[in-house]
Short mmCIF file of C-alpha atoms and ligand atoms in Angstrom, two decimals:
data_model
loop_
_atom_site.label_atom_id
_atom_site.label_comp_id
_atom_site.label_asym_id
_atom_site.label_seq_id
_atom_site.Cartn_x
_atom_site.Cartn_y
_atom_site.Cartn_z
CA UNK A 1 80.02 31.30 47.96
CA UNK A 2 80.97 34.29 46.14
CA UNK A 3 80.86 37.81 47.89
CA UNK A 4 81.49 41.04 45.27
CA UNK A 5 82.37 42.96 47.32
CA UNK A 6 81.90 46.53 45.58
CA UNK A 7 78.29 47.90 46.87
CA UNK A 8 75.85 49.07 43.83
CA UNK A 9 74.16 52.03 43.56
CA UNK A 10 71.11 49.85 42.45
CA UNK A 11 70.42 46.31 41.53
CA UNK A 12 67.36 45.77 39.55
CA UNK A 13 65.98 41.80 39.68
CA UNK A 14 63.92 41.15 36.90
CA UNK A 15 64.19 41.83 33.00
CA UNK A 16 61.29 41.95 31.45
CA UNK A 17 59.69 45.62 30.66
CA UNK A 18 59.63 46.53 34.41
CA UNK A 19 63.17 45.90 35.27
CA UNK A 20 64.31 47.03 31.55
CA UNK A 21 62.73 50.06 31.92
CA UNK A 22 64.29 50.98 35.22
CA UNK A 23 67.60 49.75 33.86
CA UNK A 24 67.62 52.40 31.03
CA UNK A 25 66.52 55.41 33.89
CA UNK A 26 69.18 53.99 36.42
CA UNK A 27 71.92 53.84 33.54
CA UNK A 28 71.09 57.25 32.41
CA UNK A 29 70.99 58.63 35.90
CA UNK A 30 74.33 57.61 35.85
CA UNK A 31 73.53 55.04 38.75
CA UNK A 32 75.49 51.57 36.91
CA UNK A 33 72.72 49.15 38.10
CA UNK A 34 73.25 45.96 37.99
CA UNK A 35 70.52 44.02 36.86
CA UNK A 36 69.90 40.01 37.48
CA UNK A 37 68.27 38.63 34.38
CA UNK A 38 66.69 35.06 35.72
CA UNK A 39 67.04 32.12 34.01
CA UNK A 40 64.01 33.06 32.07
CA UNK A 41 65.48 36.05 30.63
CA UNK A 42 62.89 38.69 29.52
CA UNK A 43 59.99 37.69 31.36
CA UNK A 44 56.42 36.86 29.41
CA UNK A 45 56.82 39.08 26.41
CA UNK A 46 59.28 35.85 25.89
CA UNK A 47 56.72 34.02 24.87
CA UNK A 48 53.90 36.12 23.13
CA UNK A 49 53.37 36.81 19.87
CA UNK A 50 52.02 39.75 18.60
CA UNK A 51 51.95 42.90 20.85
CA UNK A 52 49.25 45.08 19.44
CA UNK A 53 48.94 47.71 22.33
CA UNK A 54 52.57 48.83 23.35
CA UNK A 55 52.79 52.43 21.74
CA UNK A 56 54.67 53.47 19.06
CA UNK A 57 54.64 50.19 16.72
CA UNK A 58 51.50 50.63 14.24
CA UNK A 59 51.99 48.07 13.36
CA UNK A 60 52.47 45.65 16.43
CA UNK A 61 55.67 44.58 17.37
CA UNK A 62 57.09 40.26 18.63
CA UNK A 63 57.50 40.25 21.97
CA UNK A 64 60.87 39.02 22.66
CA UNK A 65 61.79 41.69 19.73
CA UNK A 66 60.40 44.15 22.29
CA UNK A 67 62.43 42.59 24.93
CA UNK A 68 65.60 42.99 23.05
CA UNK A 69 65.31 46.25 21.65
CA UNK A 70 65.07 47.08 25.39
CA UNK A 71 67.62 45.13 26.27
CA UNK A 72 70.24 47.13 24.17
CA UNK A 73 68.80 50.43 25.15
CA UNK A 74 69.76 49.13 28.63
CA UNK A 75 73.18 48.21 27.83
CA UNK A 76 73.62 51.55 25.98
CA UNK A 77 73.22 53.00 29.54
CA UNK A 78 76.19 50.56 30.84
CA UNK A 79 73.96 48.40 32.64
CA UNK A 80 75.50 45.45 33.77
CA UNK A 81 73.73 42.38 33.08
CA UNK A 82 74.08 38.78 35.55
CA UNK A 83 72.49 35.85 34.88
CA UNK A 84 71.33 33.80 37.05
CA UNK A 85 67.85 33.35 39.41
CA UNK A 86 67.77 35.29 43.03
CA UNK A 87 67.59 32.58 45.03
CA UNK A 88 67.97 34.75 48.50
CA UNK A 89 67.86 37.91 49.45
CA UNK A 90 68.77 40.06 52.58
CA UNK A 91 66.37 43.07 53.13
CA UNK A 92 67.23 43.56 57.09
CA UNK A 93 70.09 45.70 56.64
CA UNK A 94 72.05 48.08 54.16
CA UNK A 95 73.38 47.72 52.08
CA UNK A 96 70.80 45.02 50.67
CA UNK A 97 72.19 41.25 50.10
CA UNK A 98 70.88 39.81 47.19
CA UNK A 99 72.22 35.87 46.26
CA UNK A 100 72.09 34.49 43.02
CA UNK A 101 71.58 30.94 42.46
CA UNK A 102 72.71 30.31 45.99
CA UNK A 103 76.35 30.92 44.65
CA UNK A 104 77.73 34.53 44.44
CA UNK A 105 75.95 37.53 46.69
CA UNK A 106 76.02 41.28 45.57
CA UNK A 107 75.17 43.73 47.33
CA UNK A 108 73.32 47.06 46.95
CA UNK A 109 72.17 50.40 48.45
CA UNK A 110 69.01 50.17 46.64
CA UNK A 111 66.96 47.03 45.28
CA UNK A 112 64.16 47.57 42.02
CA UNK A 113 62.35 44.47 42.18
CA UNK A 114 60.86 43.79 38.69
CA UNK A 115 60.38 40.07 39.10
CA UNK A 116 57.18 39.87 37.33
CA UNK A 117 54.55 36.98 37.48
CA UNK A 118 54.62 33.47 36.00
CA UNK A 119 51.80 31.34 34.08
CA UNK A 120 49.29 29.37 37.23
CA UNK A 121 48.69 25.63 37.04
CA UNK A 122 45.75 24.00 37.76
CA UNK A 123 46.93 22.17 40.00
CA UNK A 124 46.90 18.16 38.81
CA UNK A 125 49.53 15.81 39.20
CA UNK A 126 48.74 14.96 35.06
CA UNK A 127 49.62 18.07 34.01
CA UNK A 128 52.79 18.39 35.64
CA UNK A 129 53.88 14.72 34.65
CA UNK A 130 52.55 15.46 30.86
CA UNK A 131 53.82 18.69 30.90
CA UNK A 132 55.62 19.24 27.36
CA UNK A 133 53.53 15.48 26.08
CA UNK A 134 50.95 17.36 25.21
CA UNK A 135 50.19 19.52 28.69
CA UNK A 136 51.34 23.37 27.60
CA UNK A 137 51.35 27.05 29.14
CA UNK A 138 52.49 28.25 26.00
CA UNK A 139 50.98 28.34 22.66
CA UNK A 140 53.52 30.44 21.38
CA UNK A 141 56.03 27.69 21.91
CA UNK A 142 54.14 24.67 21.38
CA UNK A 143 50.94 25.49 19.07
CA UNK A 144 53.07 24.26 16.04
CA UNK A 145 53.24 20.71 17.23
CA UNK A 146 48.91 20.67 17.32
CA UNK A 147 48.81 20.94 13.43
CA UNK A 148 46.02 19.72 12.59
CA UNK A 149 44.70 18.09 16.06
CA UNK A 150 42.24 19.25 18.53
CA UNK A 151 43.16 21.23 21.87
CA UNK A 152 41.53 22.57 24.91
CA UNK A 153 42.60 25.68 26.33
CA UNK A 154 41.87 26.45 29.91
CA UNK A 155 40.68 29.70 31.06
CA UNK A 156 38.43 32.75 30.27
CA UNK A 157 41.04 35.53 30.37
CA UNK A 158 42.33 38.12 28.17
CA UNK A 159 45.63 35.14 28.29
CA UNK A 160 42.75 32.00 27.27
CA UNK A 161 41.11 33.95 24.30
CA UNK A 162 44.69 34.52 22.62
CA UNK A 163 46.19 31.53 23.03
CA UNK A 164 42.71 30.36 21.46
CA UNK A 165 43.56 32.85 19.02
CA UNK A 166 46.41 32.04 18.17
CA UNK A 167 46.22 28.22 18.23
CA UNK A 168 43.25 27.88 15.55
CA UNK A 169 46.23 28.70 12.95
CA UNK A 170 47.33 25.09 13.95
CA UNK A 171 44.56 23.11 15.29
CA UNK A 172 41.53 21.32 13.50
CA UNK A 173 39.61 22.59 16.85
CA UNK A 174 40.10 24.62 19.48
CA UNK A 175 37.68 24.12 22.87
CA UNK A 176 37.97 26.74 25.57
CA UNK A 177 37.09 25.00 29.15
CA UNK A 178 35.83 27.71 31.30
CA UNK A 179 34.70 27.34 35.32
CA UNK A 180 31.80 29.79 34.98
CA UNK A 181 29.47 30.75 31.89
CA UNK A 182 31.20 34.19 31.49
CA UNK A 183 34.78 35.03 30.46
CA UNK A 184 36.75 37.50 32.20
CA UNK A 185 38.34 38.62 28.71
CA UNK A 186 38.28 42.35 27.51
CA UNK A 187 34.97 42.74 25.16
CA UNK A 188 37.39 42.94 21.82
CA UNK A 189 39.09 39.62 22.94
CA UNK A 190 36.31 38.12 23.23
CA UNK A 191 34.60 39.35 20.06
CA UNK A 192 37.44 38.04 18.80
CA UNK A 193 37.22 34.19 19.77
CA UNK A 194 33.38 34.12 19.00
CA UNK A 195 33.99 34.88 15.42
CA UNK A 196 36.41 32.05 15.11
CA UNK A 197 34.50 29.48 13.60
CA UNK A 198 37.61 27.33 14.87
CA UNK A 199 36.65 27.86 18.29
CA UNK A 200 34.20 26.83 20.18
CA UNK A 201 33.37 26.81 24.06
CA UNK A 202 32.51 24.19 26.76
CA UNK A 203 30.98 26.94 29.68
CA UNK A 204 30.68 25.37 33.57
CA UNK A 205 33.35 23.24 33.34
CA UNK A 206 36.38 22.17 35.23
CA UNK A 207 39.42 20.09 34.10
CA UNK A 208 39.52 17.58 36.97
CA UNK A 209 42.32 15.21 35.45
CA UNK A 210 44.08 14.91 32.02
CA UNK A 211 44.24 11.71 30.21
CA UNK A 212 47.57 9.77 28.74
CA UNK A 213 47.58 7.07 26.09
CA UNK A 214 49.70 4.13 25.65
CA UNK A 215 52.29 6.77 23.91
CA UNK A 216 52.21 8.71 27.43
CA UNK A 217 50.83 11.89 25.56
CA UNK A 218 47.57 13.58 26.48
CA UNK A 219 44.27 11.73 24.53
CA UNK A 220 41.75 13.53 26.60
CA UNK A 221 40.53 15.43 29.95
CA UNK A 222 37.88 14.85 32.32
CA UNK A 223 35.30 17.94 32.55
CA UNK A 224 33.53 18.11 35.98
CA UNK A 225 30.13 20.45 36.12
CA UNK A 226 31.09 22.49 39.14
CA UNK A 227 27.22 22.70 39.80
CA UNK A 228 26.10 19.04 39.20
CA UNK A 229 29.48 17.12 39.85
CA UNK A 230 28.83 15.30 36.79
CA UNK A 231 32.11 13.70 34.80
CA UNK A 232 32.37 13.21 31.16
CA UNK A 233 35.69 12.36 29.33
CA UNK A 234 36.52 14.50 26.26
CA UNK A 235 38.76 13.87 23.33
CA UNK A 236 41.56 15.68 22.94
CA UNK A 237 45.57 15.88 21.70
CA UNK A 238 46.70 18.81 24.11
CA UNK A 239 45.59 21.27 26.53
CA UNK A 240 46.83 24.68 27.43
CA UNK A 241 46.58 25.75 30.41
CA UNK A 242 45.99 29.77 30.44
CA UNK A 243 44.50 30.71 34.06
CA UNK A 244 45.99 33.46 35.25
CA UNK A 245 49.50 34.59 36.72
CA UNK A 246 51.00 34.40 40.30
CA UNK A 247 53.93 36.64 41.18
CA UNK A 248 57.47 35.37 41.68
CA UNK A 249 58.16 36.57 44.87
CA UNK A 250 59.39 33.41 46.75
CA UNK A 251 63.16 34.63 47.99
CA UNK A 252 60.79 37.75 49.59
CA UNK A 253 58.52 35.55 51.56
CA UNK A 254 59.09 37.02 55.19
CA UNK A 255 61.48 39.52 53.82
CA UNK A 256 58.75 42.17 53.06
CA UNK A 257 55.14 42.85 52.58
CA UNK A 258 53.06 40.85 50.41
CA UNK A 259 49.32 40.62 49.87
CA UNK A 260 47.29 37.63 50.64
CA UNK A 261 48.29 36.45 46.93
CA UNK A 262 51.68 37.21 47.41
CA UNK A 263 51.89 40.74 45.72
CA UNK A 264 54.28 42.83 46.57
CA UNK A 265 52.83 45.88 48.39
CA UNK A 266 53.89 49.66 46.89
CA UNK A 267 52.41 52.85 48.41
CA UNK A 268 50.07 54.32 46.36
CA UNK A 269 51.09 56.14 43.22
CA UNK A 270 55.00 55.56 43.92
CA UNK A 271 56.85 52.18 44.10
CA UNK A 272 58.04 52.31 47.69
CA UNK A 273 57.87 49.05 49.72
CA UNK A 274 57.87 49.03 53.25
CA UNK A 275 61.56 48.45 53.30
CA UNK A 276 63.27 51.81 52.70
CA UNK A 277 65.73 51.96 49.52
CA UNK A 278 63.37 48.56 48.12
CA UNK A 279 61.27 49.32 45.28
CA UNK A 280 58.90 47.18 42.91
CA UNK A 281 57.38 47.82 39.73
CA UNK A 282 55.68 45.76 37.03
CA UNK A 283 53.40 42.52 37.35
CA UNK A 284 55.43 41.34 40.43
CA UNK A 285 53.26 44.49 42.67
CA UNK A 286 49.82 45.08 40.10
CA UNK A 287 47.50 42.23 40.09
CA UNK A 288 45.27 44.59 37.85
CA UNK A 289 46.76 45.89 34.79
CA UNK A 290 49.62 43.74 34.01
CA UNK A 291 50.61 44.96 30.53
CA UNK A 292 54.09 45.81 29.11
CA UNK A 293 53.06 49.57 28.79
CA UNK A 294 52.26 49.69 32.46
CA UNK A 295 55.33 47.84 33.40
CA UNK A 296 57.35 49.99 31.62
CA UNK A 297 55.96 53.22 33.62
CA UNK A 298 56.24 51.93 37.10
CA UNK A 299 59.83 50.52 35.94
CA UNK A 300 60.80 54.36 35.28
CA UNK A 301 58.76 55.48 38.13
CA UNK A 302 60.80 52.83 40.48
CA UNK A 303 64.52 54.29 39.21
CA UNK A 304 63.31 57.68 39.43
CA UNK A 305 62.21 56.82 43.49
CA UNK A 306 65.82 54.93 44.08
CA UNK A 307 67.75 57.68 42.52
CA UNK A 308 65.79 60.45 45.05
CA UNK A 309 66.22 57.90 47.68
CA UNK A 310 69.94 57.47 46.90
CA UNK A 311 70.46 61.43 46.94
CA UNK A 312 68.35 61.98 49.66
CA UNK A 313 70.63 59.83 51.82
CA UNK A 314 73.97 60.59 50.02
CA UNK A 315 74.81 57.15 49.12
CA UNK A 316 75.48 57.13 45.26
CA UNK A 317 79.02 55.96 44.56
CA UNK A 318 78.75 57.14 40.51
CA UNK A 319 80.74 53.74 40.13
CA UNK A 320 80.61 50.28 41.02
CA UNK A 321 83.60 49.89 43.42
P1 LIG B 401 42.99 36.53 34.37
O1 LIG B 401 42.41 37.75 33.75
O2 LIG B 401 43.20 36.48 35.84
O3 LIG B 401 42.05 35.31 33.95
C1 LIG B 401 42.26 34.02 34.45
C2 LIG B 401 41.13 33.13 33.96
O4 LIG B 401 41.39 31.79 34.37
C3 LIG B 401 39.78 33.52 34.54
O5 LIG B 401 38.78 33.37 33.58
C4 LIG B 401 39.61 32.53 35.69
O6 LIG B 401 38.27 32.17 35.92
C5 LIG B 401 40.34 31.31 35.18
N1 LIG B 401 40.91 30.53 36.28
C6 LIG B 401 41.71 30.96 37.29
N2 LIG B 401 42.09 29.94 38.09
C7 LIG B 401 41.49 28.83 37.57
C8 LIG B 401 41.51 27.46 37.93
N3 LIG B 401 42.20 27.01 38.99
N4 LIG B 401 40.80 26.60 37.18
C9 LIG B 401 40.09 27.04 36.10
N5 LIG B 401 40.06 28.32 35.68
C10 LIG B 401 40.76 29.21 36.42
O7 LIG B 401 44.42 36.16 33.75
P2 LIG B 401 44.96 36.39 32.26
O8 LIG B 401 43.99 35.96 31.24
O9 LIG B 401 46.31 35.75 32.28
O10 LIG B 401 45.14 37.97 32.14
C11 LIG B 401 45.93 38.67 33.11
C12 LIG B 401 46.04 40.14 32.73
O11 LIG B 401 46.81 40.28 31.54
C13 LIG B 401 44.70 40.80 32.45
O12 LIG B 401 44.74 42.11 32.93
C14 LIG B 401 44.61 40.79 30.96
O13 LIG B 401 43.81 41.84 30.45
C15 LIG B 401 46.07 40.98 30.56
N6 LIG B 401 46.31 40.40 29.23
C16 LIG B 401 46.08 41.20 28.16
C17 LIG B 401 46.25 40.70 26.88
C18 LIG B 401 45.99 41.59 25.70
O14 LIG B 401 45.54 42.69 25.89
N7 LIG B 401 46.26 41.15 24.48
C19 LIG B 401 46.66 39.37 26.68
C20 LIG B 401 46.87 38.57 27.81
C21 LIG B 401 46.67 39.10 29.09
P3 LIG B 401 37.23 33.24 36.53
O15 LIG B 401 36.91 34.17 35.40
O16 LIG B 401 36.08 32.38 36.95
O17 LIG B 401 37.93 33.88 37.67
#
């Protein structure tokens, strides 16, 4: 195992618009941070399309184009970028211990958490074993290969209405399987998917198992009726699964406070954790908003509180040795 040795002002985990954000404050504050990308560099703007709601682009904006431009606003701030998942992390003492991919450990004075959240699965052993034969979180990536088929998409969220959206440029048909008879989507999402003539919903229903062919790609799904338990197979060439998000907190398990649902917990209207000098921002610590723009602010927010932190206990080295 690797040990640098040199002790960081800050080391941001995460680099999607929380940890971005906080990269371009630290780097300006004159802090160096060091921030650990993931193997998943970027976080979910990676994988949406149009982003109609971050300010300042009229006109929308891709998201990883979002992600890069703040990416090289980071790097104009000499932040130094590692690649490479946290797979442990040290919160017991400072300065902080934080491992990547269980081979080379930095360690820090401060620690930004901006891990963010991840796409949920149902659950099924199908969709993990067709995952990628037809079994998809991402219509962004795989919507393309549905040209002209049918698909199901999963969910009644803000995530299930655009990935309905977006897949009716492809598909023949899009169904949207939802558990209840109302969707959880914002009014002008919604609006949105019941004008598509493309798609069309199946309300009160549950995926209870996905269906392979002789080609080992998905033909269909069994829907259960929550209320009735009733089965009924229905046709289909892929399903996206668009349910929610859970955060990626793992290496913090019993390291710090998390919520029930594994949130990371911040004091109110500041991104302190209970750990002194540990700070979180984005999607990994709000199960509520969860958009780029919000990320974004409690990234700043989160530099801004390790900065005071570091001055109020003297510990900024202006360097990285
Ligand atoms: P979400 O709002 O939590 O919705 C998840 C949906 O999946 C809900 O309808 C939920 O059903 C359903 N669900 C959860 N677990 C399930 C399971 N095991 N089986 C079947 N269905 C299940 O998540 P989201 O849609 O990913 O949105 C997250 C946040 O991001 C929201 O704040 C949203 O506004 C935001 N977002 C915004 C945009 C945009 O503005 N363009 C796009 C995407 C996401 P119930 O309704 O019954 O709970």
């Amino acid at each position: 195992m690797d040990t640098d040795n040199s002790v960081h002002n800050v080391i941001i985990i995460g680099s999607g618009p929380a940890g971005l954000t906080a990269a371009i404050y630290a780097g300006r504050a004159n802090l160096h941070p060091v921030l650990i990308e993931g193997t998943s560099a970027g976080g979910q703007l990676m994988i949406t399309t149009d982003v109609e709601n971050y300010p300042a682009f009229p006109n929308g904006i891709q998201g990883p184009e979002l992600v890069l431009c703040m990416k090289k606003q980071a790097q104009r701030f000499e932040t130094t970028f590692v690649s490479g998942d946290v797979t442990s992390v040290d919160l017991s003492k400072r300065p902080f211990a934080i491992t990547v991919n269980a081979e080379a450990t930095y360690l820090a004075q401060t620690l930004i958490i901006a891990s963010g959240a991840r796409a949920k699965q149902i659950g099924l052993p199908a969709e993990r074993r067709l995952m990628g034969r037809g079994v998809s979180a991402c219509a962004t990536c795989d919507g393309f290969f549905f040209r002209d088929k049918e698909v199901v998409v999963v969910g009644g969220g803000d995530t299930a209405m655009e990935e309905a959206i977006f897949l009716t440029r492809f598909a023949t048909q899009v169904a949207v399987v939802h558990r209840r008879d109302r969707l959880r989507a914002s009014k002008i999402m919604q609006e949105r998917a019941f004008q598509n003539p493309k798609i069309k919903f199946l309300w009160n229903r549950e995926v209870s198992d996905i269906v392979a062919g002789e080609a080992g790609t998905v033909t269909g799904v069994i829907l259960k009726d929550p209320f009735t338990g009733e089965m009924a197979l229905k046709k289909t060439d892929g399903v996206f699964v668009a349910i929610g998000h859970e955060p990626d907190t793992a290496p913090f398990k019993g390291q710090m406070a998390l919520d029930e649902k594994g949130y990371i917990i911040t004091q109110s209207g500041n991104t302190h954790t209970n750990i002194p000098g540990v700070f979180a921002c984005g999607d990994v610590q709000d199960p509520v908003y969860r958009q780029a723009v919000t990320a974004a602010g409690t990234g700043c927010m989160a530099a801004m509180d390790a900065e005071r932190f570091l001055e109020a206990s003297d510990h900024s080295s202006g360097g990285c040795s």
